[in-house]
Every structure is written in C-alpha cells, then in structure tokens.
Amino acid sequence: ATTRKRTHAPTNATPSPSHTGFHWETPENLPSSLHSLFTTAFRDLDDAGLFLYDAVQPGGKKLSRTFVTRTLVGVPGSTYRYLGLLLFSHPWCDVDDDGDACAASPKKRKFGTDGGGGTQGDGDDRGRTLVKMGYDASAVTGLLAMGDANRSLIARSKDVLEEKVATDVPDGLVGSAEYSITLVNRMEPSTLKKDLRAENIHGMGKTSVSWHSDSGLQDFSTIGVYHSLKELREESHPAAAGKLPSSKRTPWRVALRVSGESETPALSVPLPSGCLYYLLDDFNHKHEHAVLAGSDLLRYSSTHRVAKENKGSWQYIRDKCEKVLSSPLALNKNSFIECDTPLKRREALKQVKLQQELLTEVEYEWLRQWYIQGQLHADLHLYWHKPIQKLTSFFHQLEQLSILVLNTLKHAGTIKNTFDNNGPASEDIFDAMIDAFEERLRLSKKWNERLKDRIYTILPERERPIDCVFFKNGGENVSRDLSKGIDNLRKWRREVVEMKHGPI
C-alpha cells in the first residue's frame, strides 16, 4: 500500500498543500561541516573521472543517452536500477575481502587530511582497502567524504521526520531515512548543453532530468537531496562562462507535480546553492519531480535514497549462488541420477528450477548489465572486479549443472526400463528446463536487439558494450544455442513419454 492518512498537513516551505511532503532547508541552516563534506565529495569524484553518461532504455524500447553524467555511491555491493540499466556503486567506506563493509570506526582520521587527496598520515587507515583496489587519491577522498556526509544526513533527516511527519501519522510510524545509496549527478547549464529538451507540458523551460518518480526504494522512505552550484571555469568553457548578464540568467529549479492528474498546477522551485531538500513520507508515491536547467552554472546534486533491502546487492546474489550451489544435487553429480523416490524427485525438481532461475538471473540481471556499459565503466568500477569474476565462476558452475541435467534427460528415453518409471526424468523436469530455456531465449533476443541500437555506434569506443566474455570458448555451453536446446528437450521428452505410455 502506498497511501497514508494524516490528521493535518505538516508545515512546509511549499506554496501549495497539494505538494505537502516537499521540505527544504536553507544553506544557512546547515552546519559548515556538511557543506565541506559535499564540496570535497563533488570536487574529488569529478577529479577522479567517476561521472559517466548512461545509455538508458525508457519504456524498454529505443535507447537514449542521459543529459547528465552521474555516479552511484553507497554501501559496498549496492546497485540501483532505472530505465532498464543496473548502476553499480562505488563503496563509500572500506571493504573486506568478501566485498562487505569493514567495521572501521568512522571517527578515525580521514584519508588525505589535507582535503585534497594527499597522502595518508601516520596511523590513518581509512581508505586503505580502496587504495589497494586501485582507486586513486581523489576517488578515495571523494568516496569517504560522501560516506561521512551520508551519516550526517541520516541523523538530520530523522530529526526532520520527527518534526514534520511523525506527529501526523498513526503511532508516529514514519518511513526509513537510513540512506544506503546516493545517485550523484553533474549537470551542465543550458548555455553549454545545447541538446536539452524543453518541458512542453507546463512550459517550464529546458530540462536536465525529465519528469519521474524514484523507483526501487522502500515504501514511505525519505529522499534527501543536497545540491551545489558552481561557476564554470572560463578556460574550460569559454562559451558558457560569465557571458550572460544577470537579467538574462535562468536559475536551476526543481519542478514538482502531482502524478496522474492535471488539475493541480506544477511548481517550479528555485533553490539556492548549498540547500538540502527532502521528499518526505508518501511524496514520492504521489508526485513526480524534474530538474529544470539553469543557464550558466554547473550543478552537482547528491540524491540519498533507501534502497529496498537485500535483492539487488552483491551480497544478495553471492549468498544466493552459494546456497544453490551447495545443495546435495549440486555437490554430488550422481544425486540427480539417484532420485528414485517421490520425495527425492520433488526435491530434484525444486533444485533444477532454482538452478535454472539463478542461471538466468546471473546472466541477464548481472553479467550482461556489466558488460553492456563498456570498458571505461569497468575500468572505473574497481570494487566490482572481484564480484564479477566470482559471478562468472558461478555462471560456469550453473552451466555445468545444466549440462549434467541435459545429459541425464538425453538418455532417459533411449534405454528401456532404465528408470522403471521412477527415475528423475519426469515430464516435470523436462517442462522446467524447457520453460527456463524459452525464457533465456526471449531475453537473449531482447538483449541482441538492444545491442543493435544506433546509440552504440555513436558512443566513444570505450563506452560501447564489451563482448560477453563469460561464455567459454569451446566445450559445451548450453547458453549459446538455446533454440537447439529447446528442440532437443522436446524430442527427449517425447521419447520418455512414449516409453512410459506408448506412442503419442
């Protein structure tokens, strides 16, 4: 459910009660330490080159390139999915060998205490694991600063919820503000970004980010956004820097509208640099927002979110793979053949379905999402090198289990009375395999069409998709020719049915 009844609307700096839940704090109301952390994070993440354009697929059809560059930062192993693309995060803290967050105290002195990505001081161990991965000094200081800012923002958001929302909902139950990821955007102004599209529905001007609601988040969770505006350097952007008189300058604005209806006027809210705004409670469920481009200032924003727990993280898929691959059916190659009782056959069917579903998930929800984003993306996302290697290993192990099942099914109908109608080669097993192969064939065709999109011909070479090298060269591979696999499974199934029941 995404509705909630209030006894009255909380006070807010919003001009209309229809937009209750949008709240913002002025720069003067925020501590200087928070401004400093975000300044460091934006500068150093940019210096490290971590901001990239995304090739997204709105509506699952034609691909388009985002008008802004962005990077995802968060809890180690976190991801965020939007418009058909899986974003892989950079960690904002140290990690252990398994890719999990280290339990290092945040009170320890920060890496590069000069604030500019300098060398570590004596006794300072924060960021060491990130350096070991290959992140440079700018990236490490930027990532750690963002993690520190996030902790501060969590505490601040809880205070806002207590004041603005808790008194107006039953039993004071409010959504979470335990932010686990932040999508950090770098947006160029309209004088520099000439291809920005106009917001034609309400006539609000050029948009850097079009109308949307944030997805993949916990219900009623808070979204907190800090934004900062910066003068463009004339030596870097002479066409855009310092050319417009103040009377012709357009400010950056956040646009708000009620979802699914046109009666309530949309709002255009200009916000000063260094302010922090919130989408509280059910605001994101009932509203859409957009970012309207300013004319001559660079805009950075950090959108802190509470992602849905478990599913979508490296830890989730790692643990799921290890569990499925540690089942008796996976560990003992003879256990499938020895399924000679109804109970064993039911367990075998269950495990085959789990293996096939996982094989599909690993390939199409993880590995293909990684490789389609190109070599530059892979080179920058250093945390993910070991997880991707591990996922590739899981993929190969699941493929070998599929081959074992296929070989058993292949011979099931050729040797009379081999299973005496009690073996593992039941119609249910065949159907489970056929369903899995058909789903992968459908997804394969979908991905192949995606790869043919024109956008990949105009992207720089290092931003184009990488070949799916997780397919082994030579040897058996059930994922290469799915159509043939489906035909074989249907043929073998018919042979088994005929052996058991006579010719069809």
mmCIF file of C-alpha atoms in Angstrom, residues 187-427:
data_model
loop_
_atom_site.group_PDB
_atom_site.id
_atom_site.type_symbol
_atom_site.label_atom_id
_atom_site.label_comp_id
_atom_site.label_asym_id
_atom_site.label_seq_id
_atom_site.Cartn_x
_atom_site.Cartn_y
_atom_site.Cartn_z
ATOM 1 C CA MET A 187 24.641 18.777 -14.725
ATOM 2 C CA GLU A 188 25.868 21.296 -17.274
ATOM 3 C CA PRO A 189 23.882 24.504 -17.912
ATOM 4 C CA SER A 190 21.727 25.175 -20.950
ATOM 5 C CA THR A 191 24.279 27.564 -22.495
ATOM 6 C CA LEU A 192 26.737 24.672 -22.646
ATOM 7 C CA LYS A 193 24.354 21.736 -23.082
ATOM 8 C CA LYS A 194 22.631 22.718 -26.320
ATOM 9 C CA ASP A 195 20.651 19.491 -26.783
ATOM 10 C CA LEU A 196 18.486 19.791 -23.649
ATOM 11 C CA ARG A 197 14.790 19.264 -24.296
ATOM 12 C CA ALA A 198 12.097 21.736 -23.386
ATOM 13 C CA GLU A 199 9.458 20.922 -20.777
ATOM 14 C CA ASN A 200 6.437 21.437 -23.040
ATOM 15 C CA ILE A 201 3.596 20.250 -20.803
ATOM 16 C CA HIS A 202 3.821 23.172 -18.371
ATOM 17 C CA GLY A 203 6.160 25.444 -20.339
ATOM 18 C CA MET A 204 8.865 25.412 -17.688
ATOM 19 C CA GLY A 205 11.935 25.642 -19.902
ATOM 20 C CA LYS A 206 14.824 23.268 -20.555
ATOM 21 C CA THR A 207 15.084 20.066 -18.512
ATOM 22 C CA SER A 208 18.235 18.284 -17.449
ATOM 23 C CA VAL A 209 16.237 15.472 -15.827
ATOM 24 C CA SER A 210 12.682 14.940 -17.076
ATOM 25 C CA TRP A 211 9.583 14.084 -15.040
ATOM 26 C CA HIS A 212 9.908 10.925 -12.940
ATOM 27 C CA SER A 213 9.372 9.307 -9.553
ATOM 28 C CA ASP A 214 12.272 7.482 -7.968
ATOM 29 C CA SER A 215 11.900 3.697 -8.108
ATOM 30 C CA GLY A 216 13.323 0.684 -6.302
ATOM 31 C CA LEU A 217 13.056 2.327 -2.864
ATOM 32 C CA GLN A 218 11.463 1.282 0.395
ATOM 33 C CA ASP A 219 7.870 2.463 0.718
ATOM 34 C CA PHE A 220 7.463 5.806 2.506
ATOM 35 C CA SER A 221 11.240 6.203 2.778
ATOM 36 C CA THR A 222 12.701 9.701 2.691
ATOM 37 C CA ILE A 223 14.736 11.016 -0.217
ATOM 38 C CA GLY A 224 17.273 13.689 0.717
ATOM 39 C CA VAL A 225 18.969 15.861 -1.917
ATOM 40 C CA TYR A 226 21.865 18.270 -1.412
ATOM 41 C CA HIS A 227 22.669 20.481 -4.370
ATOM 42 C CA SER A 228 25.513 22.839 -5.117
ATOM 43 C CA LEU A 229 26.052 25.362 -7.916
ATOM 44 C CA LYS A 230 29.458 26.274 -9.260
ATOM 45 C CA GLU A 231 30.766 28.854 -11.700
ATOM 46 C CA LEU A 232 32.153 27.360 -14.878
ATOM 47 C CA ARG A 233 35.833 27.953 -15.444
ATOM 48 C CA GLU A 234 36.278 30.240 -18.426
ATOM 49 C CA GLU A 235 39.410 28.484 -19.580
ATOM 50 C CA SER A 236 37.462 25.202 -19.797
ATOM 51 C CA HIS A 237 34.132 26.522 -21.097
ATOM 52 C CA PRO A 238 34.655 29.978 -22.639
ATOM 53 C CA ALA A 239 31.320 29.810 -24.480
ATOM 54 C CA ALA A 240 29.314 29.413 -21.299
ATOM 55 C CA ALA A 241 31.234 31.087 -18.509
ATOM 56 C CA GLY A 242 30.480 34.649 -17.495
ATOM 57 C CA LYS A 243 28.751 35.661 -20.722
ATOM 58 C CA LEU A 244 25.179 36.294 -19.629
ATOM 59 C CA PRO A 245 24.055 39.456 -17.841
ATOM 60 C CA SER A 246 22.201 38.796 -14.605
ATOM 61 C CA SER A 247 18.882 39.863 -16.143
ATOM 62 C CA LYS A 248 19.081 37.017 -18.656
ATOM 63 C CA ARG A 249 20.285 34.291 -16.345
ATOM 64 C CA THR A 250 17.959 31.375 -15.593
ATOM 65 C CA PRO A 251 18.312 29.705 -12.181
ATOM 66 C CA TRP A 252 18.383 25.975 -11.595
ATOM 67 C CA ARG A 253 14.989 24.813 -10.328
ATOM 68 C CA VAL A 254 13.266 21.706 -9.031
ATOM 69 C CA ALA A 255 9.870 21.096 -10.627
ATOM 70 C CA LEU A 256 7.079 19.251 -8.814
ATOM 71 C CA ARG A 257 3.727 17.916 -9.969
ATOM 72 C CA VAL A 258 1.025 15.566 -8.707
ATOM 73 C CA SER A 259 1.129 12.220 -10.519
ATOM 74 C CA GLY A 260 -1.761 11.173 -12.705
ATOM 75 C CA GLU A 261 -3.738 14.417 -12.753
ATOM 76 C CA SER A 262 -3.503 17.808 -14.435
ATOM 77 C CA GLU A 263 -5.728 19.989 -12.239
ATOM 78 C CA THR A 264 -3.068 20.898 -9.672
ATOM 79 C CA PRO A 265 -0.548 23.378 -11.107
ATOM 80 C CA ALA A 266 3.025 22.175 -11.327
ATOM 81 C CA LEU A 267 5.569 24.060 -9.241
ATOM 82 C CA SER A 268 8.931 25.434 -10.242
ATOM 83 C CA VAL A 269 11.082 25.964 -7.138
ATOM 84 C CA PRO A 270 14.408 27.823 -7.476
ATOM 85 C CA LEU A 271 16.755 26.701 -4.723
ATOM 86 C CA PRO A 272 19.998 28.408 -3.647
ATOM 87 C CA SER A 273 23.331 26.660 -3.838
ATOM 88 C CA GLY A 274 24.081 24.590 -0.761
ATOM 89 C CA CYS A 275 20.490 23.870 0.191
ATOM 90 C CA LEU A 276 19.106 20.494 1.224
ATOM 91 C CA TYR A 277 15.637 19.374 0.234
ATOM 92 C CA TYR A 278 13.574 16.336 1.169
ATOM 93 C CA LEU A 279 10.812 14.262 -0.357
ATOM 94 C CA LEU A 280 9.117 13.040 2.808
ATOM 95 C CA ASP A 281 6.738 10.190 3.595
ATOM 96 C CA ASP A 282 4.431 9.396 0.646
ATOM 97 C CA PHE A 283 5.530 12.354 -1.516
ATOM 98 C CA ASN A 284 7.464 10.162 -3.962
ATOM 99 C CA HIS A 285 4.456 7.836 -4.285
ATOM 100 C CA LYS A 286 2.086 10.623 -5.279
ATOM 101 C CA HIS A 287 4.302 13.112 -7.097
ATOM 102 C CA GLU A 288 6.822 13.404 -9.883
ATOM 103 C CA HIS A 289 9.765 15.760 -9.985
ATOM 104 C CA ALA A 290 12.116 17.117 -12.623
ATOM 105 C CA VAL A 291 15.238 19.277 -12.749
ATOM 106 C CA LEU A 292 14.985 22.454 -14.842
ATOM 107 C CA ALA A 293 18.301 23.616 -16.240
ATOM 108 C CA GLY A 294 19.983 26.829 -15.247
ATOM 109 C CA SER A 295 21.643 28.943 -17.877
ATOM 110 C CA ASP A 296 25.235 29.353 -16.755
ATOM 111 C CA LEU A 297 26.144 27.478 -13.564
ATOM 112 C CA LEU A 298 27.309 23.907 -13.123
ATOM 113 C CA ARG A 299 25.047 21.912 -10.800
ATOM 114 C CA TYR A 300 26.046 18.985 -8.609
ATOM 115 C CA SER A 301 23.430 17.062 -6.672
ATOM 116 C CA SER A 302 23.534 14.081 -4.350
ATOM 117 C CA THR A 303 20.249 12.188 -4.058
ATOM 118 C CA HIS A 304 20.293 9.971 -0.965
ATOM 119 C CA ARG A 305 17.885 7.043 -1.009
ATOM 120 C CA VAL A 306 16.832 3.991 0.987
ATOM 121 C CA ALA A 307 17.083 1.089 -1.444
ATOM 122 C CA LYS A 308 14.955 -1.995 -0.970
ATOM 123 C CA GLU A 309 16.822 -4.403 1.233
ATOM 124 C CA ASN A 310 18.703 -7.475 0.065
ATOM 125 C CA LYS A 311 17.691 -8.014 -3.549
ATOM 126 C CA GLY A 312 19.955 -6.127 -5.916
ATOM 127 C CA SER A 313 23.143 -6.208 -3.860
ATOM 128 C CA TRP A 314 26.329 -8.182 -4.413
ATOM 129 C CA GLN A 315 25.765 -9.845 -1.045
ATOM 130 C CA TYR A 316 22.294 -10.964 -2.113
ATOM 131 C CA ILE A 317 23.365 -12.611 -5.365
ATOM 132 C CA ARG A 318 26.576 -14.015 -3.848
ATOM 133 C CA ASP A 319 24.746 -15.704 -0.966
ATOM 134 C CA LYS A 320 22.003 -16.977 -3.274
ATOM 135 C CA CYS A 321 24.550 -18.560 -5.597
ATOM 136 C CA GLU A 322 26.460 -20.162 -2.740
ATOM 137 C CA LYS A 323 23.257 -21.610 -1.278
ATOM 138 C CA VAL A 324 22.049 -23.126 -4.548
ATOM 139 C CA LEU A 325 25.499 -24.450 -5.435
ATOM 140 C CA SER A 326 25.897 -26.067 -2.009
ATOM 141 C CA SER A 327 22.763 -28.223 -2.312
ATOM 142 C CA PRO A 328 23.300 -32.024 -2.437
ATOM 143 C CA LEU A 329 22.092 -32.032 -6.043
ATOM 144 C CA ALA A 330 24.855 -29.582 -6.936
ATOM 145 C CA LEU A 331 27.634 -31.114 -4.867
ATOM 146 C CA ASN A 332 27.101 -34.758 -5.883
ATOM 147 C CA LYS A 333 26.911 -35.349 -9.618
ATOM 148 C CA ASN A 334 25.208 -38.708 -9.043
ATOM 149 C CA SER A 335 22.481 -37.377 -6.752
ATOM 150 C CA PHE A 336 20.275 -36.350 -9.667
ATOM 151 C CA ILE A 337 20.527 -39.790 -11.254
ATOM 152 C CA GLU A 338 19.737 -41.428 -7.914
ATOM 153 C CA CYS A 339 16.362 -39.679 -7.493
ATOM 154 C CA ASP A 340 14.387 -42.908 -7.184
ATOM 155 C CA THR A 341 11.685 -41.892 -4.681
ATOM 156 C CA PRO A 342 8.824 -39.369 -4.950
ATOM 157 C CA LEU A 343 10.408 -37.213 -2.234
ATOM 158 C CA LYS A 344 13.790 -37.153 -3.978
ATOM 159 C CA ARG A 345 12.163 -36.383 -7.317
ATOM 160 C CA ARG A 346 10.256 -33.437 -5.837
ATOM 161 C CA GLU A 347 13.465 -32.104 -4.322
ATOM 162 C CA ALA A 348 15.271 -32.621 -7.632
ATOM 163 C CA LEU A 349 12.570 -30.661 -9.466
ATOM 164 C CA LYS A 350 12.819 -27.866 -6.912
ATOM 165 C CA GLN A 351 16.599 -27.675 -7.221
ATOM 166 C CA VAL A 352 16.554 -27.772 -11.028
ATOM 167 C CA LYS A 353 14.121 -24.848 -11.066
ATOM 168 C CA LEU A 354 16.294 -22.904 -8.615
ATOM 169 C CA GLN A 355 19.426 -23.578 -10.651
ATOM 170 C CA GLN A 356 17.810 -22.526 -13.905
ATOM 171 C CA GLU A 357 16.232 -19.386 -12.458
ATOM 172 C CA LEU A 358 19.581 -18.442 -10.940
ATOM 173 C CA LEU A 359 21.452 -19.074 -14.181
ATOM 174 C CA THR A 360 19.046 -16.709 -15.925
ATOM 175 C CA GLU A 361 19.395 -14.097 -13.186
ATOM 176 C CA VAL A 362 23.186 -14.174 -13.114
ATOM 177 C CA GLU A 363 23.477 -13.799 -16.883
ATOM 178 C CA TYR A 364 20.747 -11.269 -17.655
ATOM 179 C CA GLU A 365 20.434 -9.275 -14.435
ATOM 180 C CA TRP A 366 24.149 -9.039 -13.622
ATOM 181 C CA LEU A 367 26.766 -10.066 -16.164
ATOM 182 C CA ARG A 368 25.106 -8.625 -19.248
ATOM 183 C CA GLN A 369 24.338 -5.420 -17.321
ATOM 184 C CA TRP A 370 28.043 -5.134 -16.505
ATOM 185 C CA TYR A 371 29.393 -5.779 -19.991
ATOM 186 C CA ILE A 372 26.909 -3.580 -21.827
ATOM 187 C CA GLN A 373 28.280 -0.486 -20.060
ATOM 188 C CA GLY A 374 31.685 -0.693 -21.670
ATOM 189 C CA GLN A 375 35.368 -0.792 -20.838
ATOM 190 C CA LEU A 376 35.576 2.687 -19.307
ATOM 191 C CA HIS A 377 32.818 1.777 -16.855
ATOM 192 C CA ALA A 378 34.631 -1.462 -15.996
ATOM 193 C CA ASP A 379 37.961 0.317 -15.519
ATOM 194 C CA LEU A 380 36.432 2.845 -13.107
ATOM 195 C CA HIS A 381 34.330 0.452 -11.007
ATOM 196 C CA LEU A 382 37.242 -1.224 -9.299
ATOM 197 C CA TYR A 383 35.242 -2.627 -6.390
ATOM 198 C CA TRP A 384 33.257 -4.824 -8.788
ATOM 199 C CA HIS A 385 36.177 -6.617 -10.448
ATOM 200 C CA LYS A 386 36.272 -9.456 -7.919
ATOM 201 C CA PRO A 387 32.459 -9.813 -7.676
ATOM 202 C CA ILE A 388 32.177 -10.008 -11.477
ATOM 203 C CA GLN A 389 34.900 -12.664 -11.563
ATOM 204 C CA LYS A 390 33.049 -14.583 -8.875
ATOM 205 C CA LEU A 391 29.723 -14.248 -10.696
ATOM 206 C CA THR A 392 31.413 -15.554 -13.841
ATOM 207 C CA SER A 393 32.586 -18.582 -11.869
ATOM 208 C CA PHE A 394 29.062 -19.104 -10.511
ATOM 209 C CA PHE A 395 27.736 -18.876 -14.068
ATOM 210 C CA HIS A 396 30.106 -21.601 -15.262
ATOM 211 C CA GLN A 397 29.199 -23.856 -12.318
ATOM 212 C CA LEU A 398 25.495 -23.441 -13.039
ATOM 213 C CA GLU A 399 26.146 -24.189 -16.698
ATOM 214 C CA GLN A 400 27.872 -27.438 -15.726
ATOM 215 C CA LEU A 401 24.876 -28.429 -13.616
ATOM 216 C CA SER A 402 22.617 -27.707 -16.591
ATOM 217 C CA ILE A 403 24.788 -29.936 -18.774
ATOM 218 C CA LEU A 404 24.521 -32.723 -16.181
ATOM 219 C CA VAL A 405 20.727 -32.477 -16.208
ATOM 220 C CA LEU A 406 20.620 -32.342 -20.010
ATOM 221 C CA ASN A 407 22.816 -35.414 -20.368
ATOM 222 C CA THR A 408 20.568 -37.331 -17.997
ATOM 223 C CA LEU A 409 17.441 -36.273 -19.857
ATOM 224 C CA LYS A 410 19.044 -37.006 -23.224
ATOM 225 C CA HIS A 411 19.421 -40.696 -22.435
ATOM 226 C CA ALA A 412 16.257 -41.083 -20.409
ATOM 227 C CA GLY A 413 14.148 -42.278 -23.300
ATOM 228 C CA THR A 414 16.722 -44.342 -25.163
ATOM 229 C CA ILE A 415 17.436 -47.198 -22.738
ATOM 230 C CA LYS A 416 14.355 -49.246 -21.984
ATOM 231 C CA ASN A 417 13.404 -49.580 -18.324
ATOM 232 C CA THR A 418 16.493 -47.651 -17.188
ATOM 233 C CA PHE A 419 14.358 -45.645 -14.776
ATOM 234 C CA ASP A 420 11.442 -48.057 -14.474
ATOM 235 C CA ASN A 421 9.146 -45.044 -14.470
ATOM 236 C CA ASN A 422 10.681 -43.981 -11.144
ATOM 237 C CA GLY A 423 13.806 -42.096 -12.254
ATOM 238 C CA PRO A 424 14.411 -38.346 -12.351
ATOM 239 C CA ALA A 425 13.343 -37.946 -15.983
ATOM 240 C CA SER A 426 9.768 -36.961 -15.282
ATOM 241 C CA GLU A 427 7.799 -34.693 -17.573
#
